[in-house]
């Protein structure tokens, strides 16, 4: 069954915000990666020095069904940052085919910001704003979906 979670975007204070959320909800981060962790062949060399310690991705499990997800923005993505509109709906599909279906249907008449593709972090992933301006992320991870 696919899952839907909220993905929050920050402009340099993601770690501070997620430490606050962790103090409220409890638990531990299941993942915390920084922009400096991006391999050079995936664009890591182009990250400005002052942004390398920013959070590339963080996951905070809230319950069995819910994970609060987030990252900092920066570089070319930072220009579009607007507090209050800095979230996306994240869908984790059960298969690549299902990810393709969700992506194709939801992005129809929208604005694709990252086409679905295999990524350096192991997910099949893409993002877009739908025709109503809602930001979506669609992904599939074969490792986390194996029985």
PDB file of N, CA, C and O in Angstrom, residues 47-90:
ATOM      1  N   UNK A  47      28.284  22.177  -5.042  1.00  0.00           N
ATOM      2  CA  UNK A  47      27.644  22.726  -3.835  1.00  0.00           C
ATOM      3  C   UNK A  47      28.558  23.799  -3.246  1.00  0.00           C
ATOM      4  O   UNK A  47      29.720  23.530  -2.953  1.00  0.00           O
ATOM      5  N   UNK A  48      28.048  25.023  -3.044  1.00  0.00           N
ATOM      6  CA  UNK A  48      28.870  26.071  -2.431  1.00  0.00           C
ATOM      7  C   UNK A  48      29.325  25.650  -1.032  1.00  0.00           C
ATOM      8  O   UNK A  48      28.593  24.983  -0.296  1.00  0.00           O
ATOM      9  N   UNK A  49      30.525  26.034  -0.685  1.00  0.00           N
ATOM     10  CA  UNK A  49      31.128  25.644   0.593  1.00  0.00           C
ATOM     11  C   UNK A  49      30.221  26.000   1.778  1.00  0.00           C
ATOM     12  O   UNK A  49      30.080  25.212   2.710  1.00  0.00           O
ATOM     13  N   UNK A  50      29.574  27.167   1.743  1.00  0.00           N
ATOM     14  CA  UNK A  50      28.741  27.605   2.864  1.00  0.00           C
ATOM     15  C   UNK A  50      27.410  26.840   2.962  1.00  0.00           C
ATOM     16  O   UNK A  50      26.647  27.048   3.899  1.00  0.00           O
ATOM     17  N   UNK A  51      27.138  25.951   1.985  1.00  0.00           N
ATOM     18  CA  UNK A  51      25.887  25.185   2.020  1.00  0.00           C
ATOM     19  C   UNK A  51      26.114  23.689   2.194  1.00  0.00           C
ATOM     20  O   UNK A  51      25.156  22.928   2.280  1.00  0.00           O
ATOM     21  N   UNK A  52      27.360  23.256   2.263  1.00  0.00           N
ATOM     22  CA  UNK A  52      27.652  21.824   2.338  1.00  0.00           C
ATOM     23  C   UNK A  52      27.130  21.168   3.608  1.00  0.00           C
ATOM     24  O   UNK A  52      26.792  19.990   3.603  1.00  0.00           O
ATOM     25  N   UNK A  53      27.039  21.903   4.711  1.00  0.00           N
ATOM     26  CA  UNK A  53      26.570  21.324   5.966  1.00  0.00           C
ATOM     27  C   UNK A  53      25.049  21.380   6.110  1.00  0.00           C
ATOM     28  O   UNK A  53      24.487  20.870   7.070  1.00  0.00           O
ATOM     29  N   UNK A  54      24.380  21.973   5.134  1.00  0.00           N
ATOM     30  CA  UNK A  54      22.910  22.003   5.177  1.00  0.00           C
ATOM     31  C   UNK A  54      22.372  20.588   5.031  1.00  0.00           C
ATOM     32  O   UNK A  54      23.022  19.703   4.476  1.00  0.00           O
ATOM     33  N   UNK A  55      21.153  20.385   5.498  1.00  0.00           N
ATOM     34  CA  UNK A  55      20.520  19.067   5.468  1.00  0.00           C
ATOM     35  C   UNK A  55      19.985  18.791   4.067  1.00  0.00           C
ATOM     36  O   UNK A  55      19.152  19.535   3.548  1.00  0.00           O
ATOM     37  N   UNK A  56      20.479  17.700   3.467  1.00  0.00           N
ATOM     38  CA  UNK A  56      19.996  17.259   2.156  1.00  0.00           C
ATOM     39  C   UNK A  56      18.687  16.481   2.331  1.00  0.00           C
ATOM     40  O   UNK A  56      17.772  16.590   1.529  1.00  0.00           O
ATOM     41  N   UNK A  57      18.611  15.685   3.392  1.00  0.00           N
ATOM     42  CA  UNK A  57      17.398  14.915   3.679  1.00  0.00           C
ATOM     43  C   UNK A  57      17.436  14.424   5.121  1.00  0.00           C
ATOM     44  O   UNK A  57      18.470  13.980   5.601  1.00  0.00           O
ATOM     45  N   UNK A  58      16.287  14.517   5.788  1.00  0.00           N
ATOM     46  CA  UNK A  58      16.129  13.985   7.141  1.00  0.00           C
ATOM     47  C   UNK A  58      14.779  13.287   7.229  1.00  0.00           C
ATOM     48  O   UNK A  58      13.810  13.706   6.600  1.00  0.00           O
ATOM     49  N   UNK A  59      14.746  12.186   7.991  1.00  0.00           N
ATOM     50  CA  UNK A  59      13.510  11.423   8.214  1.00  0.00           C
ATOM     51  C   UNK A  59      13.317  11.250   9.710  1.00  0.00           C
ATOM     52  O   UNK A  59      14.217  10.769  10.404  1.00  0.00           O
ATOM     53  N   UNK A  60      12.133  11.618  10.195  1.00  0.00           N
ATOM     54  CA  UNK A  60      11.789  11.436  11.609  1.00  0.00           C
ATOM     55  C   UNK A  60      10.497  10.628  11.688  1.00  0.00           C
ATOM     56  O   UNK A  60       9.412  11.162  11.438  1.00  0.00           O
ATOM     57  N   UNK A  61      10.606   9.329  12.019  1.00  0.00           N
ATOM     58  CA  UNK A  61       9.382   8.527  12.165  1.00  0.00           C
ATOM     59  C   UNK A  61       8.519   9.079  13.309  1.00  0.00           C
ATOM     60  O   UNK A  61       9.025   9.327  14.410  1.00  0.00           O
ATOM     61  N   UNK A  62       7.250   9.279  13.018  1.00  0.00           N
ATOM     62  CA  UNK A  62       6.302   9.780  14.020  1.00  0.00           C
ATOM     63  C   UNK A  62       5.448   8.627  14.545  1.00  0.00           C
ATOM     64  O   UNK A  62       5.116   8.578  15.713  1.00  0.00           O
ATOM     65  N   UNK A  63       5.089   7.717  13.670  1.00  0.00           N
ATOM     66  CA  UNK A  63       4.334   6.522  14.032  1.00  0.00           C
ATOM     67  C   UNK A  63       4.698   5.436  13.026  1.00  0.00           C
ATOM     68  O   UNK A  63       5.519   5.669  12.140  1.00  0.00           O
ATOM     69  N   UNK A  64       4.052   4.281  13.133  1.00  0.00           N
ATOM     70  CA  UNK A  64       4.315   3.202  12.180  1.00  0.00           C
ATOM     71  C   UNK A  64       3.983   3.631  10.753  1.00  0.00           C
ATOM     72  O   UNK A  64       4.636   3.230   9.805  1.00  0.00           O
ATOM     73  N   UNK A  65       2.965   4.469  10.603  1.00  0.00           N
ATOM     74  CA  UNK A  65       2.494   4.871   9.278  1.00  0.00           C
ATOM     75  C   UNK A  65       3.023   6.225   8.807  1.00  0.00           C
ATOM     76  O   UNK A  65       2.905   6.551   7.638  1.00  0.00           O
ATOM     77  N   UNK A  66       3.561   7.032   9.701  1.00  0.00           N
ATOM     78  CA  UNK A  66       3.872   8.420   9.371  1.00  0.00           C
ATOM     79  C   UNK A  66       5.332   8.762   9.625  1.00  0.00           C
ATOM     80  O   UNK A  66       5.867   8.458  10.685  1.00  0.00           O
ATOM     81  N   UNK A  67       5.944   9.423   8.642  1.00  0.00           N
ATOM     82  CA  UNK A  67       7.314   9.913   8.772  1.00  0.00           C
ATOM     83  C   UNK A  67       7.305  11.388   8.377  1.00  0.00           C
ATOM     84  O   UNK A  67       6.771  11.752   7.325  1.00  0.00           O
ATOM     85  N   UNK A  68       7.875  12.232   9.213  1.00  0.00           N
ATOM     86  CA  UNK A  68       8.057  13.632   8.867  1.00  0.00           C
ATOM     87  C   UNK A  68       9.390  13.734   8.134  1.00  0.00           C
ATOM     88  O   UNK A  68      10.417  13.263   8.624  1.00  0.00           O
ATOM     89  N   UNK A  69       9.360  14.296   6.928  1.00  0.00           N
ATOM     90  CA  UNK A  69      10.535  14.364   6.055  1.00  0.00           C
ATOM     91  C   UNK A  69      10.910  15.815   5.828  1.00  0.00           C
ATOM     92  O   UNK A  69      10.050  16.700   5.864  1.00  0.00           O
ATOM     93  N   UNK A  70      12.203  16.080   5.571  1.00  0.00           N
ATOM     94  CA  UNK A  70      12.593  17.456   5.320  1.00  0.00           C
ATOM     95  C   UNK A  70      13.974  17.613   4.741  1.00  0.00           C
ATOM     96  O   UNK A  70      14.744  16.655   4.660  1.00  0.00           O
ATOM     97  N   UNK A  71      14.262  18.861   4.349  1.00  0.00           N
ATOM     98  CA  UNK A  71      15.582  19.226   3.839  1.00  0.00           C
ATOM     99  C   UNK A  71      15.710  20.742   3.846  1.00  0.00           C
ATOM    100  O   UNK A  71      14.729  21.467   3.978  1.00  0.00           O
ATOM    101  N   UNK A  72      16.947  21.186   3.685  1.00  0.00           N
ATOM    102  CA  UNK A  72      17.214  22.597   3.422  1.00  0.00           C
ATOM    103  C   UNK A  72      17.192  22.799   1.922  1.00  0.00           C
ATOM    104  O   UNK A  72      17.384  21.865   1.151  1.00  0.00           O
ATOM    105  N   UNK A  73      16.994  24.015   1.525  1.00  0.00           N
ATOM    106  CA  UNK A  73      17.102  24.375   0.127  1.00  0.00           C
ATOM    107  C   UNK A  73      18.393  25.155  -0.055  1.00  0.00           C
ATOM    108  O   UNK A  73      19.062  25.482   0.906  1.00  0.00           O
ATOM    109  N   UNK A  74      18.718  25.450  -1.256  1.00  0.00           N
ATOM    110  CA  UNK A  74      19.925  26.225  -1.510  1.00  0.00           C
ATOM    111  C   UNK A  74      20.189  26.325  -2.987  1.00  0.00           C
ATOM    112  O   UNK A  74      19.483  25.736  -3.804  1.00  0.00           O
ATOM    113  N   UNK A  75      21.206  27.079  -3.331  1.00  0.00           N
ATOM    114  CA  UNK A  75      21.590  27.227  -4.729  1.00  0.00           C
ATOM    115  C   UNK A  75      20.430  27.715  -5.567  1.00  0.00           C
ATOM    116  O   UNK A  75      19.667  28.586  -5.170  1.00  0.00           O
ATOM    117  N   UNK A  76      20.263  27.110  -6.741  1.00  0.00           N
ATOM    118  CA  UNK A  76      19.201  27.520  -7.665  1.00  0.00           C
ATOM    119  C   UNK A  76      17.813  27.278  -7.087  1.00  0.00           C
ATOM    120  O   UNK A  76      16.860  27.951  -7.435  1.00  0.00           O
ATOM    121  N   UNK A  77      17.673  26.315  -6.171  1.00  0.00           N
ATOM    122  CA  UNK A  77      16.370  26.023  -5.567  1.00  0.00           C
ATOM    123  C   UNK A  77      16.008  27.073  -4.525  1.00  0.00           C
ATOM    124  O   UNK A  77      14.839  27.298  -4.244  1.00  0.00           O
ATOM    125  N   UNK A  78      16.997  27.712  -3.915  1.00  0.00           N
ATOM    126  CA  UNK A  78      16.758  28.664  -2.840  1.00  0.00           C
ATOM    127  C   UNK A  78      16.001  29.899  -3.269  1.00  0.00           C
ATOM    128  O   UNK A  78      15.288  30.509  -2.471  1.00  0.00           O
ATOM    129  N   UNK A  79      16.128  30.289  -4.518  1.00  0.00           N
ATOM    130  CA  UNK A  79      15.456  31.501  -4.999  1.00  0.00           C
ATOM    131  C   UNK A  79      13.937  31.386  -4.916  1.00  0.00           C
ATOM    132  O   UNK A  79      13.245  32.393  -4.781  1.00  0.00           O
ATOM    133  N   UNK A  80      13.406  30.174  -5.001  1.00  0.00           N
ATOM    134  CA  UNK A  80      11.954  29.973  -4.971  1.00  0.00           C
ATOM    135  C   UNK A  80      11.410  29.713  -3.571  1.00  0.00           C
ATOM    136  O   UNK A  80      10.210  29.521  -3.402  1.00  0.00           O
ATOM    137  N   UNK A  81      12.279  29.719  -2.557  1.00  0.00           N
ATOM    138  CA  UNK A  81      11.830  29.423  -1.190  1.00  0.00           C
ATOM    139  C   UNK A  81      10.890  30.507  -0.686  1.00  0.00           C
ATOM    140  O   UNK A  81      11.178  31.696  -0.787  1.00  0.00           O
ATOM    141  N   UNK A  82       9.741  30.067  -0.141  1.00  0.00           N
ATOM    142  CA  UNK A  82       8.788  30.972   0.483  1.00  0.00           C
ATOM    143  C   UNK A  82       8.273  30.307   1.749  1.00  0.00           C
ATOM    144  O   UNK A  82       7.622  29.261   1.680  1.00  0.00           O
ATOM    145  N   UNK A  83       8.559  30.888   2.904  1.00  0.00           N
ATOM    146  CA  UNK A  83       8.045  30.353   4.165  1.00  0.00           C
ATOM    147  C   UNK A  83       6.526  30.331   4.100  1.00  0.00           C
ATOM    148  O   UNK A  83       5.901  31.269   3.624  1.00  0.00           O
ATOM    149  N   UNK A  84       5.941  29.236   4.547  1.00  0.00           N
ATOM    150  CA  UNK A  84       4.496  29.067   4.507  1.00  0.00           C
ATOM    151  C   UNK A  84       4.042  28.261   3.311  1.00  0.00           C
ATOM    152  O   UNK A  84       2.938  27.734   3.292  1.00  0.00           O
ATOM    153  N   UNK A  85       4.890  28.168   2.294  1.00  0.00           N
ATOM    154  CA  UNK A  85       4.582  27.367   1.112  1.00  0.00           C
ATOM    155  C   UNK A  85       5.731  26.385   0.862  1.00  0.00           C
ATOM    156  O   UNK A  85       6.001  26.005  -0.248  1.00  0.00           O
ATOM    157  N   UNK A  86       6.393  26.008   1.936  1.00  0.00           N
ATOM    158  CA  UNK A  86       7.616  25.222   1.841  1.00  0.00           C
ATOM    159  C   UNK A  86       7.388  23.764   2.240  1.00  0.00           C
ATOM    160  O   UNK A  86       8.058  23.230   3.100  1.00  0.00           O
ATOM    161  N   UNK A  87       6.421  23.139   1.576  1.00  0.00           N
ATOM    162  CA  UNK A  87       6.164  21.729   1.848  1.00  0.00           C
ATOM    163  C   UNK A  87       5.731  21.027   0.569  1.00  0.00           C
ATOM    164  O   UNK A  87       5.292  21.659  -0.388  1.00  0.00           O
ATOM    165  N   UNK A  88       5.887  19.725   0.562  1.00  0.00           N
ATOM    166  CA  UNK A  88       5.438  18.877  -0.542  1.00  0.00           C
ATOM    167  C   UNK A  88       4.736  17.669   0.045  1.00  0.00           C
ATOM    168  O   UNK A  88       4.988  17.289   1.187  1.00  0.00           O
ATOM    169  N   UNK A  89       3.895  17.060  -0.746  1.00  0.00           N
ATOM    170  CA  UNK A  89       3.303  15.784  -0.373  1.00  0.00           C
ATOM    171  C   UNK A  89       4.174  14.707  -0.998  1.00  0.00           C
ATOM    172  O   UNK A  89       4.438  14.729  -2.196  1.00  0.00           O
ATOM    173  N   UNK A  90       4.653  13.798  -0.173  1.00  0.00           N
ATOM    174  CA  UNK A  90       5.571  12.758  -0.626  1.00  0.00           C
ATOM    175  C   UNK A  90       4.846  11.418  -0.688  1.00  0.00           C
ATOM    176  O   UNK A  90       4.295  10.964   0.314  1.00  0.00           O
TER     177      UNK A  90
END
